[in-house]
């Protein structure tokens, strides 16, 4: 559990470290993409991808080699990021389920109460149910009461169709590649900056696979596209796919589109950093770049591109720059999604709510204590698997319990490989995770130790490990449960839960 850190205690701790003077209340710019794996940056060692702006930024930042998405799916990640809580606590248990109100304890609410001017621009995906509607002002913006410009969630990024809802609830077309237009909105936010500190969250949807202008897509590569000038930077024929992906012309075209989208984000990030510098805000601002989860990009022969325990799904970039306070370096500290809110609040000298279930790692980051964390929990409730990530191993196991209503599991994943969660990978000896050692007698001791770590994380997080069907029956409204049985569940559900799943399951509150 995370301990609260008072401003006075935090300031005293920094003084003893001999740190350079820091602003009393630093600004925060938190930029995150959607579905960008750790290896999709030049600074991570990828010599094919073109990300010069982020690579230059990485040289000025702490570059984390072990940032993992505790739950590699869009809505659960966003819920954890903005609440500091496990999905059984915050309610964001799967895509298009509405996160429960925070009661003043969520990230944006803490910032607001500390006097920060808040802004949120881009993908939201926390207002469950029908995606095509604006997010009303109030408790379901979770403290982002300032600038709020979002389309909730779409999978259209081109200049003709991409849009957002303005503050009057009107739908406005961007008229540009979505990340470019959203970055201009972020620049406008910075241009309006006064004397008060600010916190800006910029959530880009690429390089997520998307719906091209002429649907329906006929092949995987049609779901990975980018502006023509970005695509022109890559030759699909000469690209190399990952070592765990079948090398085919179609797969290389997928990589081309994905990398081109990453390059477009790089260009947008550079533009944002230029604005921050031009406004004289760069020295007093913590800037973060990360992603919600990765993209398997057809690795391991998988048709689905996330929600897996493999590294391509869970391991993401994390770059944190704080001039004069954090020394640029490469860090082996393990950081999970649960740790982001308390750690950033710690770096900002703000109190960490007791409701946060991650750790405030600000001291470990500052002091270079990369062994401060031994492991991070992994879980995906809606697919019934749990696990643990260490610097060397990835372990996951299936928690599904047969019996009762298994409609979710059977209907959503129709391909057998999507239901195989049991895995044990030694990434030190097998970096491409080609050898699954789950159940291997020679790895029995390692598996036992990792299983104990995983179940201990479940205990600490209040996760009883019940099947997802039991979670839904306990927490869903009667309306949504009825829709679920008609086969129209995914399209028409309200996305509103009856209450906190953990409490309804009797696992605590």
mmCIF file with all atom_site columns, C-alpha atoms in Angstrom, residues 145-344:
data_model
loop_
_atom_site.group_PDB
_atom_site.id
_atom_site.type_symbol
_atom_site.label_atom_id
_atom_site.label_alt_id
_atom_site.label_comp_id
_atom_site.label_asym_id
_atom_site.label_entity_id
_atom_site.label_seq_id
_atom_site.pdbx_PDB_ins_code
_atom_site.Cartn_x
_atom_site.Cartn_y
_atom_site.Cartn_z
_atom_site.occupancy
_atom_site.B_iso_or_equiv
_atom_site.pdbx_formal_charge
_atom_site.auth_seq_id
_atom_site.auth_comp_id
_atom_site.auth_asym_id
_atom_site.auth_atom_id
_atom_site.pdbx_PDB_model_num
ATOM 1   C CA . UNK A 1 145 ? -12.848 20.417  -14.860 1.00 0.00 ? 145 UNK A CA 1
ATOM 2   C CA . UNK A 1 146 ? -10.733 22.699  -17.050 1.00 0.00 ? 146 UNK A CA 1
ATOM 3   C CA . UNK A 1 147 ? -10.124 22.103  -20.749 1.00 0.00 ? 147 UNK A CA 1
ATOM 4   C CA . UNK A 1 148 ? -11.789 18.844  -21.795 1.00 0.00 ? 148 UNK A CA 1
ATOM 5   C CA . UNK A 1 149 ? -11.790 17.927  -25.488 1.00 0.00 ? 149 UNK A CA 1
ATOM 6   C CA . UNK A 1 150 ? -12.455 14.295  -26.323 1.00 0.00 ? 150 UNK A CA 1
ATOM 7   C CA . UNK A 1 151 ? -14.334 11.971  -28.647 1.00 0.00 ? 151 UNK A CA 1
ATOM 8   C CA . UNK A 1 152 ? -14.574 9.368   -25.854 1.00 0.00 ? 152 UNK A CA 1
ATOM 9   C CA . UNK A 1 153 ? -13.391 6.575   -28.152 1.00 0.00 ? 153 UNK A CA 1
ATOM 10  C CA . UNK A 1 154 ? -13.368 6.168   -31.923 1.00 0.00 ? 154 UNK A CA 1
ATOM 11  C CA . UNK A 1 155 ? -11.260 4.131   -34.315 1.00 0.00 ? 155 UNK A CA 1
ATOM 12  C CA . UNK A 1 156 ? -11.239 6.694   -37.137 1.00 0.00 ? 156 UNK A CA 1
ATOM 13  C CA . UNK A 1 157 ? -8.179  8.937   -37.373 1.00 0.00 ? 157 UNK A CA 1
ATOM 14  C CA . UNK A 1 158 ? -8.242  10.415  -40.882 1.00 0.00 ? 158 UNK A CA 1
ATOM 15  C CA . UNK A 1 159 ? -8.855  14.079  -41.671 1.00 0.00 ? 159 UNK A CA 1
ATOM 16  C CA . UNK A 1 160 ? -12.316 13.533  -43.161 1.00 0.00 ? 160 UNK A CA 1
ATOM 17  C CA . UNK A 1 161 ? -13.933 11.647  -40.273 1.00 0.00 ? 161 UNK A CA 1
ATOM 18  C CA . UNK A 1 162 ? -12.045 12.237  -37.022 1.00 0.00 ? 162 UNK A CA 1
ATOM 19  C CA . UNK A 1 163 ? -13.869 14.505  -34.580 1.00 0.00 ? 163 UNK A CA 1
ATOM 20  C CA . UNK A 1 164 ? -14.253 15.660  -30.984 1.00 0.00 ? 164 UNK A CA 1
ATOM 21  C CA . UNK A 1 165 ? -17.020 17.055  -28.812 1.00 0.00 ? 165 UNK A CA 1
ATOM 22  C CA . UNK A 1 166 ? -16.616 20.719  -27.861 1.00 0.00 ? 166 UNK A CA 1
ATOM 23  C CA . UNK A 1 167 ? -17.623 22.182  -24.498 1.00 0.00 ? 167 UNK A CA 1
ATOM 24  C CA . UNK A 1 168 ? -21.141 22.892  -25.768 1.00 0.00 ? 168 UNK A CA 1
ATOM 25  C CA . UNK A 1 169 ? -21.660 19.237  -26.683 1.00 0.00 ? 169 UNK A CA 1
ATOM 26  C CA . UNK A 1 170 ? -21.327 19.864  -30.405 1.00 0.00 ? 170 UNK A CA 1
ATOM 27  C CA . UNK A 1 171 ? -19.484 17.418  -32.622 1.00 0.00 ? 171 UNK A CA 1
ATOM 28  C CA . UNK A 1 172 ? -16.571 19.107  -34.424 1.00 0.00 ? 172 UNK A CA 1
ATOM 29  C CA . UNK A 1 173 ? -14.486 17.643  -37.231 1.00 0.00 ? 173 UNK A CA 1
ATOM 30  C CA . UNK A 1 174 ? -10.720 17.901  -36.810 1.00 0.00 ? 174 UNK A CA 1
ATOM 31  C CA . UNK A 1 175 ? -10.017 18.289  -40.512 1.00 0.00 ? 175 UNK A CA 1
ATOM 32  C CA . UNK A 1 176 ? -6.573  16.748  -40.023 1.00 0.00 ? 176 UNK A CA 1
ATOM 33  C CA . UNK A 1 177 ? -4.835  13.552  -38.946 1.00 0.00 ? 177 UNK A CA 1
ATOM 34  C CA . UNK A 1 178 ? -6.243  13.196  -35.450 1.00 0.00 ? 178 UNK A CA 1
ATOM 35  C CA . UNK A 1 179 ? -2.994  13.385  -33.403 1.00 0.00 ? 179 UNK A CA 1
ATOM 36  C CA . UNK A 1 180 ? -1.872  16.516  -35.253 1.00 0.00 ? 180 UNK A CA 1
ATOM 37  C CA . UNK A 1 181 ? -5.153  18.304  -34.493 1.00 0.00 ? 181 UNK A CA 1
ATOM 38  C CA . UNK A 1 182 ? -5.139  17.172  -30.856 1.00 0.00 ? 182 UNK A CA 1
ATOM 39  C CA . UNK A 1 183 ? -1.586  18.438  -30.465 1.00 0.00 ? 183 UNK A CA 1
ATOM 40  C CA . UNK A 1 184 ? -2.670  21.870  -31.702 1.00 0.00 ? 184 UNK A CA 1
ATOM 41  C CA . UNK A 1 185 ? -5.380  21.809  -29.038 1.00 0.00 ? 185 UNK A CA 1
ATOM 42  C CA . UNK A 1 186 ? -2.687  21.011  -26.462 1.00 0.00 ? 186 UNK A CA 1
ATOM 43  C CA . UNK A 1 187 ? -0.577  23.895  -27.746 1.00 0.00 ? 187 UNK A CA 1
ATOM 44  C CA . UNK A 1 188 ? -3.578  26.211  -27.342 1.00 0.00 ? 188 UNK A CA 1
ATOM 45  C CA . UNK A 1 189 ? -3.893  25.009  -23.736 1.00 0.00 ? 189 UNK A CA 1
ATOM 46  C CA . UNK A 1 190 ? -0.251  25.974  -23.121 1.00 0.00 ? 190 UNK A CA 1
ATOM 47  C CA . UNK A 1 191 ? -0.771  29.372  -24.768 1.00 0.00 ? 191 UNK A CA 1
ATOM 48  C CA . UNK A 1 192 ? -3.493  30.109  -22.205 1.00 0.00 ? 192 UNK A CA 1
ATOM 49  C CA . UNK A 1 193 ? -1.215  29.423  -19.264 1.00 0.00 ? 193 UNK A CA 1
ATOM 50  C CA . UNK A 1 194 ? -1.172  31.977  -16.461 1.00 0.00 ? 194 UNK A CA 1
ATOM 51  C CA . UNK A 1 195 ? 0.513   31.975  -13.064 1.00 0.00 ? 195 UNK A CA 1
ATOM 52  C CA . UNK A 1 196 ? -1.145  28.864  -11.660 1.00 0.00 ? 196 UNK A CA 1
ATOM 53  C CA . UNK A 1 197 ? 0.463   25.429  -12.212 1.00 0.00 ? 197 UNK A CA 1
ATOM 54  C CA . UNK A 1 198 ? -1.121  23.164  -14.805 1.00 0.00 ? 198 UNK A CA 1
ATOM 55  C CA . UNK A 1 199 ? -1.539  19.463  -15.542 1.00 0.00 ? 199 UNK A CA 1
ATOM 56  C CA . UNK A 1 200 ? -2.224  18.463  -19.136 1.00 0.00 ? 200 UNK A CA 1
ATOM 57  C CA . UNK A 1 201 ? -3.048  14.917  -20.272 1.00 0.00 ? 201 UNK A CA 1
ATOM 58  C CA . UNK A 1 202 ? -2.787  14.274  -24.016 1.00 0.00 ? 202 UNK A CA 1
ATOM 59  C CA . UNK A 1 203 ? -4.119  10.882  -25.112 1.00 0.00 ? 203 UNK A CA 1
ATOM 60  C CA . UNK A 1 204 ? -3.422  9.889   -28.727 1.00 0.00 ? 204 UNK A CA 1
ATOM 61  C CA . UNK A 1 205 ? -5.260  6.921   -30.240 1.00 0.00 ? 205 UNK A CA 1
ATOM 62  C CA . UNK A 1 206 ? -2.647  5.816   -32.831 1.00 0.00 ? 206 UNK A CA 1
ATOM 63  C CA . UNK A 1 207 ? -0.770  3.557   -33.369 1.00 0.00 ? 207 UNK A CA 1
ATOM 64  C CA . UNK A 1 208 ? -3.849  1.474   -32.504 1.00 0.00 ? 208 UNK A CA 1
ATOM 65  C CA . UNK A 1 209 ? -5.232  -0.381  -35.507 1.00 0.00 ? 209 UNK A CA 1
ATOM 66  C CA . UNK A 1 210 ? -8.158  1.578   -36.917 1.00 0.00 ? 210 UNK A CA 1
ATOM 67  C CA . UNK A 1 211 ? -11.031 1.657   -39.402 1.00 0.00 ? 211 UNK A CA 1
ATOM 68  C CA . UNK A 1 212 ? -9.779  2.929   -42.784 1.00 0.00 ? 212 UNK A CA 1
ATOM 69  C CA . UNK A 1 213 ? -11.812 5.411   -44.833 1.00 0.00 ? 213 UNK A CA 1
ATOM 70  C CA . UNK A 1 214 ? -13.204 2.648   -47.078 1.00 0.00 ? 214 UNK A CA 1
ATOM 71  C CA . UNK A 1 215 ? -14.426 -0.079  -44.707 1.00 0.00 ? 215 UNK A CA 1
ATOM 72  C CA . UNK A 1 216 ? -14.756 -2.913  -44.140 1.00 0.00 ? 216 UNK A CA 1
ATOM 73  C CA . UNK A 1 217 ? -11.059 -3.829  -44.029 1.00 0.00 ? 217 UNK A CA 1
ATOM 74  C CA . UNK A 1 218 ? -10.277 -6.942  -46.013 1.00 0.00 ? 218 UNK A CA 1
ATOM 75  C CA . UNK A 1 219 ? -6.883  -7.749  -44.510 1.00 0.00 ? 219 UNK A CA 1
ATOM 76  C CA . UNK A 1 220 ? -4.886  -6.896  -41.367 1.00 0.00 ? 220 UNK A CA 1
ATOM 77  C CA . UNK A 1 221 ? -2.641  -4.354  -43.094 1.00 0.00 ? 221 UNK A CA 1
ATOM 78  C CA . UNK A 1 222 ? -5.648  -2.231  -44.067 1.00 0.00 ? 222 UNK A CA 1
ATOM 79  C CA . UNK A 1 223 ? -6.193  -1.543  -40.353 1.00 0.00 ? 223 UNK A CA 1
ATOM 80  C CA . UNK A 1 224 ? -2.715  -0.015  -40.040 1.00 0.00 ? 224 UNK A CA 1
ATOM 81  C CA . UNK A 1 225 ? -2.466  3.189   -42.026 1.00 0.00 ? 225 UNK A CA 1
ATOM 82  C CA . UNK A 1 226 ? -0.977  6.645   -41.633 1.00 0.00 ? 226 UNK A CA 1
ATOM 83  C CA . UNK A 1 227 ? -0.570  9.910   -43.549 1.00 0.00 ? 227 UNK A CA 1
ATOM 84  C CA . UNK A 1 228 ? 1.087   9.302   -46.905 1.00 0.00 ? 228 UNK A CA 1
ATOM 85  C CA . UNK A 1 229 ? 4.198   11.316  -46.024 1.00 0.00 ? 229 UNK A CA 1
ATOM 86  C CA . UNK A 1 230 ? 4.720   9.024   -43.025 1.00 0.00 ? 230 UNK A CA 1
ATOM 87  C CA . UNK A 1 231 ? 4.160   5.831   -45.001 1.00 0.00 ? 231 UNK A CA 1
ATOM 88  C CA . UNK A 1 232 ? 6.653   7.062   -47.604 1.00 0.00 ? 232 UNK A CA 1
ATOM 89  C CA . UNK A 1 233 ? 9.398   6.853   -44.969 1.00 0.00 ? 233 UNK A CA 1
ATOM 90  C CA . UNK A 1 234 ? 9.163   3.054   -44.828 1.00 0.00 ? 234 UNK A CA 1
ATOM 91  C CA . UNK A 1 235 ? 9.715   0.322   -47.406 1.00 0.00 ? 235 UNK A CA 1
ATOM 92  C CA . UNK A 1 236 ? 7.631   -2.710  -46.462 1.00 0.00 ? 236 UNK A CA 1
ATOM 93  C CA . UNK A 1 237 ? 9.795   -5.041  -48.506 1.00 0.00 ? 237 UNK A CA 1
ATOM 94  C CA . UNK A 1 238 ? 12.923  -4.263  -46.503 1.00 0.00 ? 238 UNK A CA 1
ATOM 95  C CA . UNK A 1 239 ? 11.347  -4.156  -43.018 1.00 0.00 ? 239 UNK A CA 1
ATOM 96  C CA . UNK A 1 240 ? 12.183  -6.897  -40.537 1.00 0.00 ? 240 UNK A CA 1
ATOM 97  C CA . UNK A 1 241 ? 9.411   -8.247  -38.332 1.00 0.00 ? 241 UNK A CA 1
ATOM 98  C CA . UNK A 1 242 ? 9.944   -9.360  -34.743 1.00 0.00 ? 242 UNK A CA 1
ATOM 99  C CA . UNK A 1 243 ? 11.740  -12.616 -34.101 1.00 0.00 ? 243 UNK A CA 1
ATOM 100 C CA . UNK A 1 244 ? 8.507   -14.251 -32.946 1.00 0.00 ? 244 UNK A CA 1
ATOM 101 C CA . UNK A 1 245 ? 6.425   -13.179 -35.969 1.00 0.00 ? 245 UNK A CA 1
ATOM 102 C CA . UNK A 1 246 ? 6.103   -15.020 -39.279 1.00 0.00 ? 246 UNK A CA 1
ATOM 103 C CA . UNK A 1 247 ? 7.824   -13.004 -42.010 1.00 0.00 ? 247 UNK A CA 1
ATOM 104 C CA . UNK A 1 248 ? 5.288   -12.475 -44.803 1.00 0.00 ? 248 UNK A CA 1
ATOM 105 C CA . UNK A 1 249 ? 4.605   -9.531  -47.154 1.00 0.00 ? 249 UNK A CA 1
ATOM 106 C CA . UNK A 1 250 ? 1.283   -8.940  -45.412 1.00 0.00 ? 250 UNK A CA 1
ATOM 107 C CA . UNK A 1 251 ? 2.897   -8.832  -41.970 1.00 0.00 ? 251 UNK A CA 1
ATOM 108 C CA . UNK A 1 252 ? 5.591   -6.449  -43.181 1.00 0.00 ? 252 UNK A CA 1
ATOM 109 C CA . UNK A 1 253 ? 2.866   -4.100  -44.436 1.00 0.00 ? 253 UNK A CA 1
ATOM 110 C CA . UNK A 1 254 ? 1.278   -4.196  -40.965 1.00 0.00 ? 254 UNK A CA 1
ATOM 111 C CA . UNK A 1 255 ? 4.636   -3.199  -39.464 1.00 0.00 ? 255 UNK A CA 1
ATOM 112 C CA . UNK A 1 256 ? 5.018   -0.434  -42.035 1.00 0.00 ? 256 UNK A CA 1
ATOM 113 C CA . UNK A 1 257 ? 1.667   1.124   -41.130 1.00 0.00 ? 257 UNK A CA 1
ATOM 114 C CA . UNK A 1 258 ? 2.248   0.756   -37.403 1.00 0.00 ? 258 UNK A CA 1
ATOM 115 C CA . UNK A 1 259 ? 5.708   2.321   -37.550 1.00 0.00 ? 259 UNK A CA 1
ATOM 116 C CA . UNK A 1 260 ? 4.443   5.137   -39.772 1.00 0.00 ? 260 UNK A CA 1
ATOM 117 C CA . UNK A 1 261 ? 1.787   5.945   -37.164 1.00 0.00 ? 261 UNK A CA 1
ATOM 118 C CA . UNK A 1 262 ? 4.490   5.969   -34.461 1.00 0.00 ? 262 UNK A CA 1
ATOM 119 C CA . UNK A 1 263 ? 6.510   8.409   -36.564 1.00 0.00 ? 263 UNK A CA 1
ATOM 120 C CA . UNK A 1 264 ? 3.491   10.687  -36.897 1.00 0.00 ? 264 UNK A CA 1
ATOM 121 C CA . UNK A 1 265 ? 3.232   10.745  -33.100 1.00 0.00 ? 265 UNK A CA 1
ATOM 122 C CA . UNK A 1 266 ? 6.922   11.535  -32.887 1.00 0.00 ? 266 UNK A CA 1
ATOM 123 C CA . UNK A 1 267 ? 6.407   14.546  -35.133 1.00 0.00 ? 267 UNK A CA 1
ATOM 124 C CA . UNK A 1 268 ? 3.472   15.722  -33.006 1.00 0.00 ? 268 UNK A CA 1
ATOM 125 C CA . UNK A 1 269 ? 5.452   15.232  -29.781 1.00 0.00 ? 269 UNK A CA 1
ATOM 126 C CA . UNK A 1 270 ? 8.276   17.369  -31.139 1.00 0.00 ? 270 UNK A CA 1
ATOM 127 C CA . UNK A 1 271 ? 5.829   20.119  -31.970 1.00 0.00 ? 271 UNK A CA 1
ATOM 128 C CA . UNK A 1 272 ? 4.405   20.036  -28.448 1.00 0.00 ? 272 UNK A CA 1
ATOM 129 C CA . UNK A 1 273 ? 7.868   20.210  -26.867 1.00 0.00 ? 273 UNK A CA 1
ATOM 130 C CA . UNK A 1 274 ? 8.754   23.216  -29.033 1.00 0.00 ? 274 UNK A CA 1
ATOM 131 C CA . UNK A 1 275 ? 5.673   25.004  -27.746 1.00 0.00 ? 275 UNK A CA 1
ATOM 132 C CA . UNK A 1 276 ? 6.526   24.142  -24.139 1.00 0.00 ? 276 UNK A CA 1
ATOM 133 C CA . UNK A 1 277 ? 10.006  25.578  -24.640 1.00 0.00 ? 277 UNK A CA 1
ATOM 134 C CA . UNK A 1 278 ? 8.773   28.677  -26.493 1.00 0.00 ? 278 UNK A CA 1
ATOM 135 C CA . UNK A 1 279 ? 6.453   29.427  -23.586 1.00 0.00 ? 279 UNK A CA 1
ATOM 136 C CA . UNK A 1 280 ? 9.349   29.126  -21.127 1.00 0.00 ? 280 UNK A CA 1
ATOM 137 C CA . UNK A 1 281 ? 7.657   26.225  -19.338 1.00 0.00 ? 281 UNK A CA 1
ATOM 138 C CA . UNK A 1 282 ? 10.063  23.372  -20.068 1.00 0.00 ? 282 UNK A CA 1
ATOM 139 C CA . UNK A 1 283 ? 12.275  23.766  -16.982 1.00 0.00 ? 283 UNK A CA 1
ATOM 140 C CA . UNK A 1 284 ? 9.403   23.707  -14.522 1.00 0.00 ? 284 UNK A CA 1
ATOM 141 C CA . UNK A 1 285 ? 7.425   20.861  -16.094 1.00 0.00 ? 285 UNK A CA 1
ATOM 142 C CA . UNK A 1 286 ? 7.498   17.103  -15.601 1.00 0.00 ? 286 UNK A CA 1
ATOM 143 C CA . UNK A 1 287 ? 6.951   15.565  -19.032 1.00 0.00 ? 287 UNK A CA 1
ATOM 144 C CA . UNK A 1 288 ? 5.948   11.910  -19.357 1.00 0.00 ? 288 UNK A CA 1
ATOM 145 C CA . UNK A 1 289 ? 5.680   9.774   -22.481 1.00 0.00 ? 289 UNK A CA 1
ATOM 146 C CA . UNK A 1 290 ? 4.185   6.288   -22.303 1.00 0.00 ? 290 UNK A CA 1
ATOM 147 C CA . UNK A 1 291 ? 1.472   4.054   -23.777 1.00 0.00 ? 291 UNK A CA 1
ATOM 148 C CA . UNK A 1 292 ? -1.510  2.169   -22.408 1.00 0.00 ? 292 UNK A CA 1
ATOM 149 C CA . UNK A 1 293 ? -0.359  -1.259  -23.652 1.00 0.00 ? 293 UNK A CA 1
ATOM 150 C CA . UNK A 1 294 ? 1.468   -2.776  -26.596 1.00 0.00 ? 294 UNK A CA 1
ATOM 151 C CA . UNK A 1 295 ? 0.567   -4.414  -29.874 1.00 0.00 ? 295 UNK A CA 1
ATOM 152 C CA . UNK A 1 296 ? 1.587   -8.004  -30.547 1.00 0.00 ? 296 UNK A CA 1
ATOM 153 C CA . UNK A 1 297 ? 1.626   -7.207  -34.294 1.00 0.00 ? 297 UNK A CA 1
ATOM 154 C CA . UNK A 1 298 ? 0.904   -10.848 -35.150 1.00 0.00 ? 298 UNK A CA 1
ATOM 155 C CA . UNK A 1 299 ? 3.671   -12.193 -32.906 1.00 0.00 ? 299 UNK A CA 1
ATOM 156 C CA . UNK A 1 300 ? 3.262   -15.777 -31.704 1.00 0.00 ? 300 UNK A CA 1
ATOM 157 C CA . UNK A 1 301 ? 0.732   -16.358 -34.485 1.00 0.00 ? 301 UNK A CA 1
ATOM 158 C CA . UNK A 1 302 ? -1.903  -14.444 -32.515 1.00 0.00 ? 302 UNK A CA 1
ATOM 159 C CA . UNK A 1 303 ? -4.860  -12.861 -34.258 1.00 0.00 ? 303 UNK A CA 1
ATOM 160 C CA . UNK A 1 304 ? -5.560  -10.545 -31.340 1.00 0.00 ? 304 UNK A CA 1
ATOM 161 C CA . UNK A 1 305 ? -3.119  -7.724  -30.676 1.00 0.00 ? 305 UNK A CA 1
ATOM 162 C CA . UNK A 1 306 ? -3.351  -7.117  -26.912 1.00 0.00 ? 306 UNK A CA 1
ATOM 163 C CA . UNK A 1 307 ? -4.813  -8.491  -23.667 1.00 0.00 ? 307 UNK A CA 1
ATOM 164 C CA . UNK A 1 308 ? -1.970  -11.027 -23.567 1.00 0.00 ? 308 UNK A CA 1
ATOM 165 C CA . UNK A 1 309 ? 0.743   -11.604 -20.936 1.00 0.00 ? 309 UNK A CA 1
ATOM 166 C CA . UNK A 1 310 ? 3.469   -11.663 -23.613 1.00 0.00 ? 310 UNK A CA 1
ATOM 167 C CA . UNK A 1 311 ? 5.959   -8.776  -23.568 1.00 0.00 ? 311 UNK A CA 1
ATOM 168 C CA . UNK A 1 312 ? 4.695   -7.207  -26.795 1.00 0.00 ? 312 UNK A CA 1
ATOM 169 C CA . UNK A 1 313 ? 1.311   -6.722  -25.093 1.00 0.00 ? 313 UNK A CA 1
ATOM 170 C CA . UNK A 1 314 ? 2.313   -5.643  -21.577 1.00 0.00 ? 314 UNK A CA 1
ATOM 171 C CA . UNK A 1 315 ? 5.663   -3.859  -21.877 1.00 0.00 ? 315 UNK A CA 1
ATOM 172 C CA . UNK A 1 316 ? 5.458   -0.177  -22.863 1.00 0.00 ? 316 UNK A CA 1
ATOM 173 C CA . UNK A 1 317 ? 7.727   2.877   -23.159 1.00 0.00 ? 317 UNK A CA 1
ATOM 174 C CA . UNK A 1 318 ? 8.086   5.171   -20.163 1.00 0.00 ? 318 UNK A CA 1
ATOM 175 C CA . UNK A 1 319 ? 10.158  8.351   -20.437 1.00 0.00 ? 319 UNK A CA 1
ATOM 176 C CA . UNK A 1 320 ? 10.087  10.901  -17.610 1.00 0.00 ? 320 UNK A CA 1
ATOM 177 C CA . UNK A 1 321 ? 11.913  14.240  -17.891 1.00 0.00 ? 321 UNK A CA 1
ATOM 178 C CA . UNK A 1 322 ? 12.194  16.671  -14.977 1.00 0.00 ? 322 UNK A CA 1
ATOM 179 C CA . UNK A 1 323 ? 15.083  19.113  -15.655 1.00 0.00 ? 323 UNK A CA 1
ATOM 180 C CA . UNK A 1 324 ? 17.320  19.867  -12.692 1.00 0.00 ? 324 UNK A CA 1
ATOM 181 C CA . UNK A 1 325 ? 15.659  17.243  -10.555 1.00 0.00 ? 325 UNK A CA 1
ATOM 182 C CA . UNK A 1 326 ? 15.871  13.852  -12.307 1.00 0.00 ? 326 UNK A CA 1
ATOM 183 C CA . UNK A 1 327 ? 19.204  12.827  -13.792 1.00 0.00 ? 327 UNK A CA 1
ATOM 184 C CA . UNK A 1 328 ? 18.844  11.422  -17.327 1.00 0.00 ? 328 UNK A CA 1
ATOM 185 C CA . UNK A 1 329 ? 19.635  7.702   -17.324 1.00 0.00 ? 329 UNK A CA 1
ATOM 186 C CA . UNK A 1 330 ? 18.337  4.242   -18.167 1.00 0.00 ? 330 UNK A CA 1
ATOM 187 C CA . UNK A 1 331 ? 16.480  2.650   -15.273 1.00 0.00 ? 331 UNK A CA 1
ATOM 188 C CA . UNK A 1 332 ? 15.755  -1.015  -14.524 1.00 0.00 ? 332 UNK A CA 1
ATOM 189 C CA . UNK A 1 333 ? 13.139  -0.099  -11.916 1.00 0.00 ? 333 UNK A CA 1
ATOM 190 C CA . UNK A 1 334 ? 9.882   -2.006  -12.447 1.00 0.00 ? 334 UNK A CA 1
ATOM 191 C CA . UNK A 1 335 ? 6.982   0.432   -12.780 1.00 0.00 ? 335 UNK A CA 1
ATOM 192 C CA . UNK A 1 336 ? 3.387   -0.744  -13.208 1.00 0.00 ? 336 UNK A CA 1
ATOM 193 C CA . UNK A 1 337 ? 0.348   1.291   -14.195 1.00 0.00 ? 337 UNK A CA 1
ATOM 194 C CA . UNK A 1 338 ? -0.769  1.228   -10.558 1.00 0.00 ? 338 UNK A CA 1
ATOM 195 C CA . UNK A 1 339 ? 2.420   3.112   -9.617  1.00 0.00 ? 339 UNK A CA 1
ATOM 196 C CA . UNK A 1 340 ? 2.104   5.991   -12.089 1.00 0.00 ? 340 UNK A CA 1
ATOM 197 C CA . UNK A 1 341 ? -0.375  8.163   -10.179 1.00 0.00 ? 341 UNK A CA 1
ATOM 198 C CA . UNK A 1 342 ? 1.297   7.881   -6.733  1.00 0.00 ? 342 UNK A CA 1
ATOM 199 C CA . UNK A 1 343 ? 4.799   8.261   -8.197  1.00 0.00 ? 343 UNK A CA 1
ATOM 200 C CA . UNK A 1 344 ? 3.970   11.370  -10.197 1.00 0.00 ? 344 UNK A CA 1
#
